[in-house]
Coordinates of N, CA, C and O in Angstrom, one line a residue:
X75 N 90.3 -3.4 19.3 CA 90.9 -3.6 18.0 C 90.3 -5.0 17.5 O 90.4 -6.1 18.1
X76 N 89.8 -4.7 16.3 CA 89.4 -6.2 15.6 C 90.5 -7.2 15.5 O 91.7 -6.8 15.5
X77 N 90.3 -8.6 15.5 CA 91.3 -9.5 15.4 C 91.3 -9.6 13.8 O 90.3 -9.5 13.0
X78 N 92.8 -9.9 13.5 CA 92.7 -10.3 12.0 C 93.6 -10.9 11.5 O 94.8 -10.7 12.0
X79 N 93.5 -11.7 10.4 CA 94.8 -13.1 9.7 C 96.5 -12.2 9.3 O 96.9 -11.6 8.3
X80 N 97.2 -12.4 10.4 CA 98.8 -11.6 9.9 C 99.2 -11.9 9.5 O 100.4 -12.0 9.6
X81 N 98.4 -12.5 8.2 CA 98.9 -13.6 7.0 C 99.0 -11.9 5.8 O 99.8 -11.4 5.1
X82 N 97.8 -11.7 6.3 CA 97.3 -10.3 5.4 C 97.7 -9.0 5.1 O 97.5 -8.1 4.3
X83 N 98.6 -9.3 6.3 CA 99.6 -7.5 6.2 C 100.7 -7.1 5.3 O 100.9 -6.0 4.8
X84 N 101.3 -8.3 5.1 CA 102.2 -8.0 3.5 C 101.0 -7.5 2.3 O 101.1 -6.3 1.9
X85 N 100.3 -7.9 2.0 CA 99.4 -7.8 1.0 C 98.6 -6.7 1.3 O 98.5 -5.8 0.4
X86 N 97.9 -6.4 2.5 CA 97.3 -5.1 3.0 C 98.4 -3.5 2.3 O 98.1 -2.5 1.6
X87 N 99.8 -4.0 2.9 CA 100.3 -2.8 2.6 C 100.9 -2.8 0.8 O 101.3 -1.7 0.3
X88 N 100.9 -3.7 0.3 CA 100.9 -4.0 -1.2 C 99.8 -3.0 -1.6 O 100.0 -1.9 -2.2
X89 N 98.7 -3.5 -1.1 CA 97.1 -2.8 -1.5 C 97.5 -0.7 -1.6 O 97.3 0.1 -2.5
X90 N 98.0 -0.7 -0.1 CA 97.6 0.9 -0.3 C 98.9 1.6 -0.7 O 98.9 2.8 -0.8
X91 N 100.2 0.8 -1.1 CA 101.0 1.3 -1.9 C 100.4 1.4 -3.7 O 100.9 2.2 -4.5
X92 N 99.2 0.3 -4.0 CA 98.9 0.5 -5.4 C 97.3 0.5 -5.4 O 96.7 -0.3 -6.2
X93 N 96.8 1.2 -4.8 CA 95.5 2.3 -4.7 C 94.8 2.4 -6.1 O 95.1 3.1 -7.1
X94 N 94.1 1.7 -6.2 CA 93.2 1.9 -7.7 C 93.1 3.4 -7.9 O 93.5 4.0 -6.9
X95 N 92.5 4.2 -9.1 CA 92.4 5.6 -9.1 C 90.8 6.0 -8.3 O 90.5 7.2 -8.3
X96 N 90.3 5.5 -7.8 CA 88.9 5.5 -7.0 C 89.2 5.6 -5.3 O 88.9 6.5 -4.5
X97 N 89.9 4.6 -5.2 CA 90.6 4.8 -3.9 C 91.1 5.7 -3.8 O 90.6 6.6 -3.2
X98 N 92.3 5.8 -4.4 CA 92.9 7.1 -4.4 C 92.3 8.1 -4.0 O 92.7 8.6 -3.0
X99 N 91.0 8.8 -4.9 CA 90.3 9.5 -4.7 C 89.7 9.7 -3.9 O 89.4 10.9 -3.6
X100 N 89.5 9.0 -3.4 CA 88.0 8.7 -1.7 C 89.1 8.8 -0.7 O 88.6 9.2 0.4
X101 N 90.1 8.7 -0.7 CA 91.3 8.5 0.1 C 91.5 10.0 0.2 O 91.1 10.8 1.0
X102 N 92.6 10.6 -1.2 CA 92.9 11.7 -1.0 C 92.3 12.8 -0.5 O 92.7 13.5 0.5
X103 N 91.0 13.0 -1.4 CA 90.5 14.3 -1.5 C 89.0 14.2 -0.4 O 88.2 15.0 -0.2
X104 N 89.1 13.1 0.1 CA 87.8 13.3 1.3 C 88.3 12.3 2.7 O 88.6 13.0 3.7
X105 N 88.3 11.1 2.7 CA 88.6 10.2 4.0 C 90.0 10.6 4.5 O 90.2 10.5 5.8
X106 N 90.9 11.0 4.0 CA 92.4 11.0 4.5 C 92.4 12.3 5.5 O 93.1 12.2 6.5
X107 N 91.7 13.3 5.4 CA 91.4 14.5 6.4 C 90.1 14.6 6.9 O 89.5 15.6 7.4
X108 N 89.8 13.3 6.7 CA 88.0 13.6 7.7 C 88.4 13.6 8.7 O 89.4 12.9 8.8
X109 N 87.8 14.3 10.1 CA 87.8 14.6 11.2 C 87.8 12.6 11.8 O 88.8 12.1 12.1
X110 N 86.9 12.1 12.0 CA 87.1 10.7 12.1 C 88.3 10.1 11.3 O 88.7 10.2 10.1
X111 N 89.0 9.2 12.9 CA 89.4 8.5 12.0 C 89.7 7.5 10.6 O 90.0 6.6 11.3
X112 N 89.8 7.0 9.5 CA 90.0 5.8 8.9 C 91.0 5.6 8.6 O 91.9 6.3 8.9
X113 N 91.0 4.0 7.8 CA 92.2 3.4 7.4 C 91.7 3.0 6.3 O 90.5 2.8 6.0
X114 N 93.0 2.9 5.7 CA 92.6 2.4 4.2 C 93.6 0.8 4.6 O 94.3 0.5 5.5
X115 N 93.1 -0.1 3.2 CA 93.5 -1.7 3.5 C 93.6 -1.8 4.6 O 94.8 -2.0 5.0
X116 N 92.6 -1.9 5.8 CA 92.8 -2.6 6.9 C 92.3 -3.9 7.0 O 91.2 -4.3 6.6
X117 N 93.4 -4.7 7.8 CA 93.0 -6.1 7.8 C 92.0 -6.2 9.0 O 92.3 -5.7 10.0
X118 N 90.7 -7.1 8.7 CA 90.0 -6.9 9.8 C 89.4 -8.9 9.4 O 88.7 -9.1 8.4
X119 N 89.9 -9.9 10.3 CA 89.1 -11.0 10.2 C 90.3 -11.8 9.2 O 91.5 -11.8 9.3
X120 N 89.4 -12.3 8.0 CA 90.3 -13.0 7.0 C 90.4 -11.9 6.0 O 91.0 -12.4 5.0
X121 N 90.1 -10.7 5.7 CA 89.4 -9.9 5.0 C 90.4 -8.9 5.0 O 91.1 -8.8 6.0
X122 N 90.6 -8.0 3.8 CA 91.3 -6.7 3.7 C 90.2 -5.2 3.5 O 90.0 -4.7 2.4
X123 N 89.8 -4.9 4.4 CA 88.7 -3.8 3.9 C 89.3 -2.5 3.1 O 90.3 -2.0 3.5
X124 N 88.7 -2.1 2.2 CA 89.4 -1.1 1.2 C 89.4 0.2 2.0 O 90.3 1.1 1.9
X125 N 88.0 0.4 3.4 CA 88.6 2.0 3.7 C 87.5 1.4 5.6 O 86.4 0.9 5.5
X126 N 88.2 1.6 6.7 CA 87.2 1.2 7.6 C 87.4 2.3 8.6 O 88.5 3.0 8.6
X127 N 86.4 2.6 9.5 CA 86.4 3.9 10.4 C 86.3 3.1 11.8 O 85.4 2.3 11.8
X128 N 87.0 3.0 13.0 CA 86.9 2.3 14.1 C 85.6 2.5 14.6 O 84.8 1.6 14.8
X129 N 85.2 4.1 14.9 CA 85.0 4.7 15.7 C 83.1 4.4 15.6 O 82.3 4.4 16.5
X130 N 82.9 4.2 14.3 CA 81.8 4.2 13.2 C 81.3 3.1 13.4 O 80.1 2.9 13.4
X131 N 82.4 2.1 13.5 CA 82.1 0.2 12.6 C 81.9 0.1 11.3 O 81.2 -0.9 10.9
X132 N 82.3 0.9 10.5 CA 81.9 1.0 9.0 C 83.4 0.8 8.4 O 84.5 1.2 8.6
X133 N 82.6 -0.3 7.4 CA 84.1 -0.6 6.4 C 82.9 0.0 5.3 O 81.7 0.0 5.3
X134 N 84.0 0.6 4.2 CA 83.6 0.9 2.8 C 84.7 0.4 2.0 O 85.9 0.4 2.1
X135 N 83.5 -0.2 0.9 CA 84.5 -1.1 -0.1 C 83.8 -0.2 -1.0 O 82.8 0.5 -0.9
X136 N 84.9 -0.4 -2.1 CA 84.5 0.3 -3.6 C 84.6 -0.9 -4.6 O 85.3 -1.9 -4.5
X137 N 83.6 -0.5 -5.5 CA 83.6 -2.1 -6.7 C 83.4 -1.5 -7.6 O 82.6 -0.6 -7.7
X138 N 84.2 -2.0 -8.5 CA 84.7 -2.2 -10.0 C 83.9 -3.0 -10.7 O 83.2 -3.8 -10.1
X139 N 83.8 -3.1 -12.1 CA 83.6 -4.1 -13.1 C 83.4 -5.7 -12.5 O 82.5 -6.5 -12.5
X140 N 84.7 -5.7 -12.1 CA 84.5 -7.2 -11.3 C 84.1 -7.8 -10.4 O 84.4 -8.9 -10.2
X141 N 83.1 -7.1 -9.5 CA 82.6 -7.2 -8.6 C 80.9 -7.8 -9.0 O 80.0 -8.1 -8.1
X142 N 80.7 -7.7 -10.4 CA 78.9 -7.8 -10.6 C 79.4 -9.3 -11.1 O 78.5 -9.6 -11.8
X143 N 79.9 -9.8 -11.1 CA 80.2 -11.4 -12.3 C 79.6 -12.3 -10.5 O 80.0 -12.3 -9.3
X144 N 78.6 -13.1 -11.4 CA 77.6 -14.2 -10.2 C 78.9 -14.4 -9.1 O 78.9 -13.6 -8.2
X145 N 80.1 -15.5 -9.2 CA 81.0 -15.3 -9.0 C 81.5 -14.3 -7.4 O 81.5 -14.5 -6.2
X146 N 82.0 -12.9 -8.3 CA 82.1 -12.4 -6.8 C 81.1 -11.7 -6.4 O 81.5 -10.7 -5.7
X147 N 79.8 -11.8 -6.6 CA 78.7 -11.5 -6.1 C 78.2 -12.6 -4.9 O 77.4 -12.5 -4.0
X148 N 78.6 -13.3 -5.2 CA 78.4 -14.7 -4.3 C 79.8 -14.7 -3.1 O 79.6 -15.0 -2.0
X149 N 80.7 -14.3 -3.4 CA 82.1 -13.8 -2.6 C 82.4 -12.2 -1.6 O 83.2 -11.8 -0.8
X150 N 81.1 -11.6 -2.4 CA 81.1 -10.4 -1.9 C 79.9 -10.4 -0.5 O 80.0 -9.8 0.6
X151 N 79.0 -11.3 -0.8 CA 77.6 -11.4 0.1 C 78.8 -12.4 1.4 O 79.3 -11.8 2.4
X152 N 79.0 -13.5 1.0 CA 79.7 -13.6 2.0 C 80.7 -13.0 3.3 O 80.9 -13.2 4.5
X153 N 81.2 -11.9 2.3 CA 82.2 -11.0 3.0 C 81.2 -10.1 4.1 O 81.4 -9.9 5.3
X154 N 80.2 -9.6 3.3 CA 79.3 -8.4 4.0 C 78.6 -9.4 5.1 O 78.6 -8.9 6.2
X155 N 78.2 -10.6 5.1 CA 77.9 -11.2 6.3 C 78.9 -11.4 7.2 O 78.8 -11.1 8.4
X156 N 80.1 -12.0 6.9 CA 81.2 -12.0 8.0 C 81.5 -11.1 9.0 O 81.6 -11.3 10.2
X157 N 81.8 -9.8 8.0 CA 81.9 -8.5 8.4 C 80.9 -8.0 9.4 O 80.9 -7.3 10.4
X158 N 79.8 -8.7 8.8 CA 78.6 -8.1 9.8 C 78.4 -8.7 11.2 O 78.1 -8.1 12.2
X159 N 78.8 -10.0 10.8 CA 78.8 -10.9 12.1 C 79.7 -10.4 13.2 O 79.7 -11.0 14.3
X160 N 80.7 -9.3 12.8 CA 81.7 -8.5 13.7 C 81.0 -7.4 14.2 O 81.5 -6.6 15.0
X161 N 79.9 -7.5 13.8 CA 78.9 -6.0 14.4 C 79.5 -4.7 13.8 O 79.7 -3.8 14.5
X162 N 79.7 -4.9 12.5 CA 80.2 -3.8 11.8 C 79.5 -3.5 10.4 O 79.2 -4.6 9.8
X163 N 79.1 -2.3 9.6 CA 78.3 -2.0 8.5 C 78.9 -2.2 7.7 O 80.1 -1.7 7.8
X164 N 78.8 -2.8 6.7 CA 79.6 -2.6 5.2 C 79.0 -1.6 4.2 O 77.8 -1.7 4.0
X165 N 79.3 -1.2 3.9 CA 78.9 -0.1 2.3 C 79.5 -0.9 1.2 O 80.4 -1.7 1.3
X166 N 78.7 -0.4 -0.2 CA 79.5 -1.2 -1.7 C 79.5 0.3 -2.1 O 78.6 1.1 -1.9
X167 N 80.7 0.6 -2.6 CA 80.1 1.9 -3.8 C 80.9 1.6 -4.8 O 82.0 1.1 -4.8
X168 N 80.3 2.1 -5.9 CA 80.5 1.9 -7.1 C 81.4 2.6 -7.8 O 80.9 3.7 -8.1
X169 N 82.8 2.5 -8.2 CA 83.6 2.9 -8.7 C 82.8 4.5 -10.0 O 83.3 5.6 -10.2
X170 N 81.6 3.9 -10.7 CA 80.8 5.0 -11.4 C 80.4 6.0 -10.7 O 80.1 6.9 -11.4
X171 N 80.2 6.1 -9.8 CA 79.7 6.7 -8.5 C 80.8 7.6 -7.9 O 80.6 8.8 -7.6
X172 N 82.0 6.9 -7.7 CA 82.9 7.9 -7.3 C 83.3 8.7 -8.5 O 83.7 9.8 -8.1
X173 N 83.2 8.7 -9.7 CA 83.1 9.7 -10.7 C 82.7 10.4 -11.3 O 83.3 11.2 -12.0
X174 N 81.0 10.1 -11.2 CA 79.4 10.6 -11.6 C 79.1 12.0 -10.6 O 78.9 13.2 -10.8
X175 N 79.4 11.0 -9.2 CA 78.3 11.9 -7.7 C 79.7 11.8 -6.7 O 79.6 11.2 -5.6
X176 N 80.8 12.3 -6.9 CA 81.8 12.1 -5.5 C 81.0 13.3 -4.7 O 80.9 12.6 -3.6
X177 N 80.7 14.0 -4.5 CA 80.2 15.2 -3.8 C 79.2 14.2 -3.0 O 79.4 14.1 -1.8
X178 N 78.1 13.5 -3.8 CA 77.1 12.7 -3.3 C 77.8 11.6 -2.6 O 77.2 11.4 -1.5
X179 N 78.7 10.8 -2.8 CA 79.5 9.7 -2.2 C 79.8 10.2 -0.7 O 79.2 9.7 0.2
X180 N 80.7 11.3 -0.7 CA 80.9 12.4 0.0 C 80.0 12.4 1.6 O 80.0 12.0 2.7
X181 N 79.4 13.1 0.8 CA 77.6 13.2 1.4 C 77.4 11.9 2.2 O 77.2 12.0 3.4
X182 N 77.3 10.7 1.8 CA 76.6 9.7 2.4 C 77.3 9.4 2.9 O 76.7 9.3 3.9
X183 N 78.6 9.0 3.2 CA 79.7 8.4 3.9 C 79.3 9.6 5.9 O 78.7 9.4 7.0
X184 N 80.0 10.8 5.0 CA 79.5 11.6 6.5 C 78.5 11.7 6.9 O 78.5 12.3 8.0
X185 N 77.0 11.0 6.4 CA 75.7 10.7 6.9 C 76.1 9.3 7.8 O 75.7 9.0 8.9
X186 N 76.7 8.6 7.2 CA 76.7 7.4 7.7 C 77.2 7.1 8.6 O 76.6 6.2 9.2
X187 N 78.6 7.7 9.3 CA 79.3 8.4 10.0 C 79.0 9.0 11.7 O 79.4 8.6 12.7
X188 N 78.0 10.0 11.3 CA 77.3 10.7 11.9 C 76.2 10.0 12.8 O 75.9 10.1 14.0
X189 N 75.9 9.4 11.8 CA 74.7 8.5 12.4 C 75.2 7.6 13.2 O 74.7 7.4 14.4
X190 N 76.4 6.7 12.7 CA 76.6 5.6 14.1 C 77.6 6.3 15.1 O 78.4 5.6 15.7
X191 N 77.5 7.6 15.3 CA 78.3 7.8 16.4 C 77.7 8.3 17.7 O 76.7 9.0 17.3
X192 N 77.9 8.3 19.1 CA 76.6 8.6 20.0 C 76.4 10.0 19.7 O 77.3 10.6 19.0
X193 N 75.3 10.6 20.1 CA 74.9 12.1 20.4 C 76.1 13.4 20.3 O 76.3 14.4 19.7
X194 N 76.8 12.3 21.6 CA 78.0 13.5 22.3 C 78.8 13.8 21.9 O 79.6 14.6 22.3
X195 N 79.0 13.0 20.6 CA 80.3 13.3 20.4 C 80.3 13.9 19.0 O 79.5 13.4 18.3
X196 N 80.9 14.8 18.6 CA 81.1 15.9 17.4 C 81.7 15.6 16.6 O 82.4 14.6 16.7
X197 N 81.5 16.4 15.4 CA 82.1 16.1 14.6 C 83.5 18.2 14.2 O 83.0 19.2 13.8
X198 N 84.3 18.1 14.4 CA 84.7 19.4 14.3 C 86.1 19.1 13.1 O 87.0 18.4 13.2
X199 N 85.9 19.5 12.7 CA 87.5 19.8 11.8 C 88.1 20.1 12.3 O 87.9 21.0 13.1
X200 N 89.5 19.5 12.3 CA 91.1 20.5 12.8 C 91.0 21.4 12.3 O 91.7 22.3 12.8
X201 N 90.5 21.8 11.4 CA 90.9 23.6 10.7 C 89.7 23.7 9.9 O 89.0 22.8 9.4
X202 N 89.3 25.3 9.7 CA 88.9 25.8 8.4 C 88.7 25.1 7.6 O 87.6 25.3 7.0
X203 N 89.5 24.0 7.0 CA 90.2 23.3 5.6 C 90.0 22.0 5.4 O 90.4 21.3 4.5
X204 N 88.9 21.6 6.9 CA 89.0 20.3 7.1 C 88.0 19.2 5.7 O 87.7 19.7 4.6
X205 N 87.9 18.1 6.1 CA 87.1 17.4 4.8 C 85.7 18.0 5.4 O 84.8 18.6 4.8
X206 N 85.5 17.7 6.5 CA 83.6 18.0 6.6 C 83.4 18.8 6.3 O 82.3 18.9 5.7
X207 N 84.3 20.2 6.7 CA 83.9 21.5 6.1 C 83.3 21.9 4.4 O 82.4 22.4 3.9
X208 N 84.8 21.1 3.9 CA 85.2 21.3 2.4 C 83.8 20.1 2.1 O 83.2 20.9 1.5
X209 N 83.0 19.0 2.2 CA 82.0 18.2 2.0 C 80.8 19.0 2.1 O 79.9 19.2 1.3
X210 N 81.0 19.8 4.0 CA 79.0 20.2 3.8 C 79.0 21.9 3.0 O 77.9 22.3 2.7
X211 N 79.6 22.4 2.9 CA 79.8 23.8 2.8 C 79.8 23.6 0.6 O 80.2 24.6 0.0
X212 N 79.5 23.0 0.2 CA 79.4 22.3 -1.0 C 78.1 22.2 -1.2 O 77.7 22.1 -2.4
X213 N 77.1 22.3 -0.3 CA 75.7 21.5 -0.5 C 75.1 22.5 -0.8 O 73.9 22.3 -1.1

């Protein structure tokens, strides 16, 4: 388990009681029944990651409007090095993106997924109904 500031956990669970509508989305209708596990607001470091997979090392953040200003572009590079310095991947995706290409969002997350996990280990749905199914069976 990553170590991280238990300064952050009131505010972590603030975060996923009020879920932007993007989160929400990437949450509801795809990460929340992917066969891998994730978490949404998990505290990892000084950091709140918006959606992280253990199994993976992948945190995914989604950005908004406010994420392009010099500002938290300069706050965000920071983060993705910290993060990285934990030997873990970061993703950015673009809030336009989860509403343009979610199928494609979709798509690349379970590529990405896939890819950092060894050979042996599978990927299977609990059911029929699962998200990878409902993801690749779309393509």
């Amino acid at each position: 388990m990553k170590d991280y500031n238990k300064k952050n956990i009131p505010l972590a669970k603030g975060l996923r009681k009020n879920m932007t509508p993007w989160e929400r989305k990437l949450w509801y209708d795809f990460l929340h029944n992917y066969p891998v596990r994730f978490q949404r607001q998990k505290a990892i470091g000084n950091y709140i990651a918006d959606f992280y997979c253990a199994k993976a090392r992948l945190v995914i953040e989604l950005d908004g409007g406010g994420h392009y200003t010099p500002e938290q572009k300069r706050k965000d590079k920071q983060r993705t090095h910290d993060l990285n310095a934990m030997n873990l991947t970061v993703v950015r995706i673009c809030n336009l993106d989860i509403d343009r290409n979610f199928r494609g969002v979709c798509e690349y997350v379970d590529r990405l997924v896939q890819n950092s996990l060894p050979q042996s280990a599978s990927l299977t749905a609990p059911s029929s109904e699962g998200a990878l199914d409902a993801a690749t069976s779309k393509q």
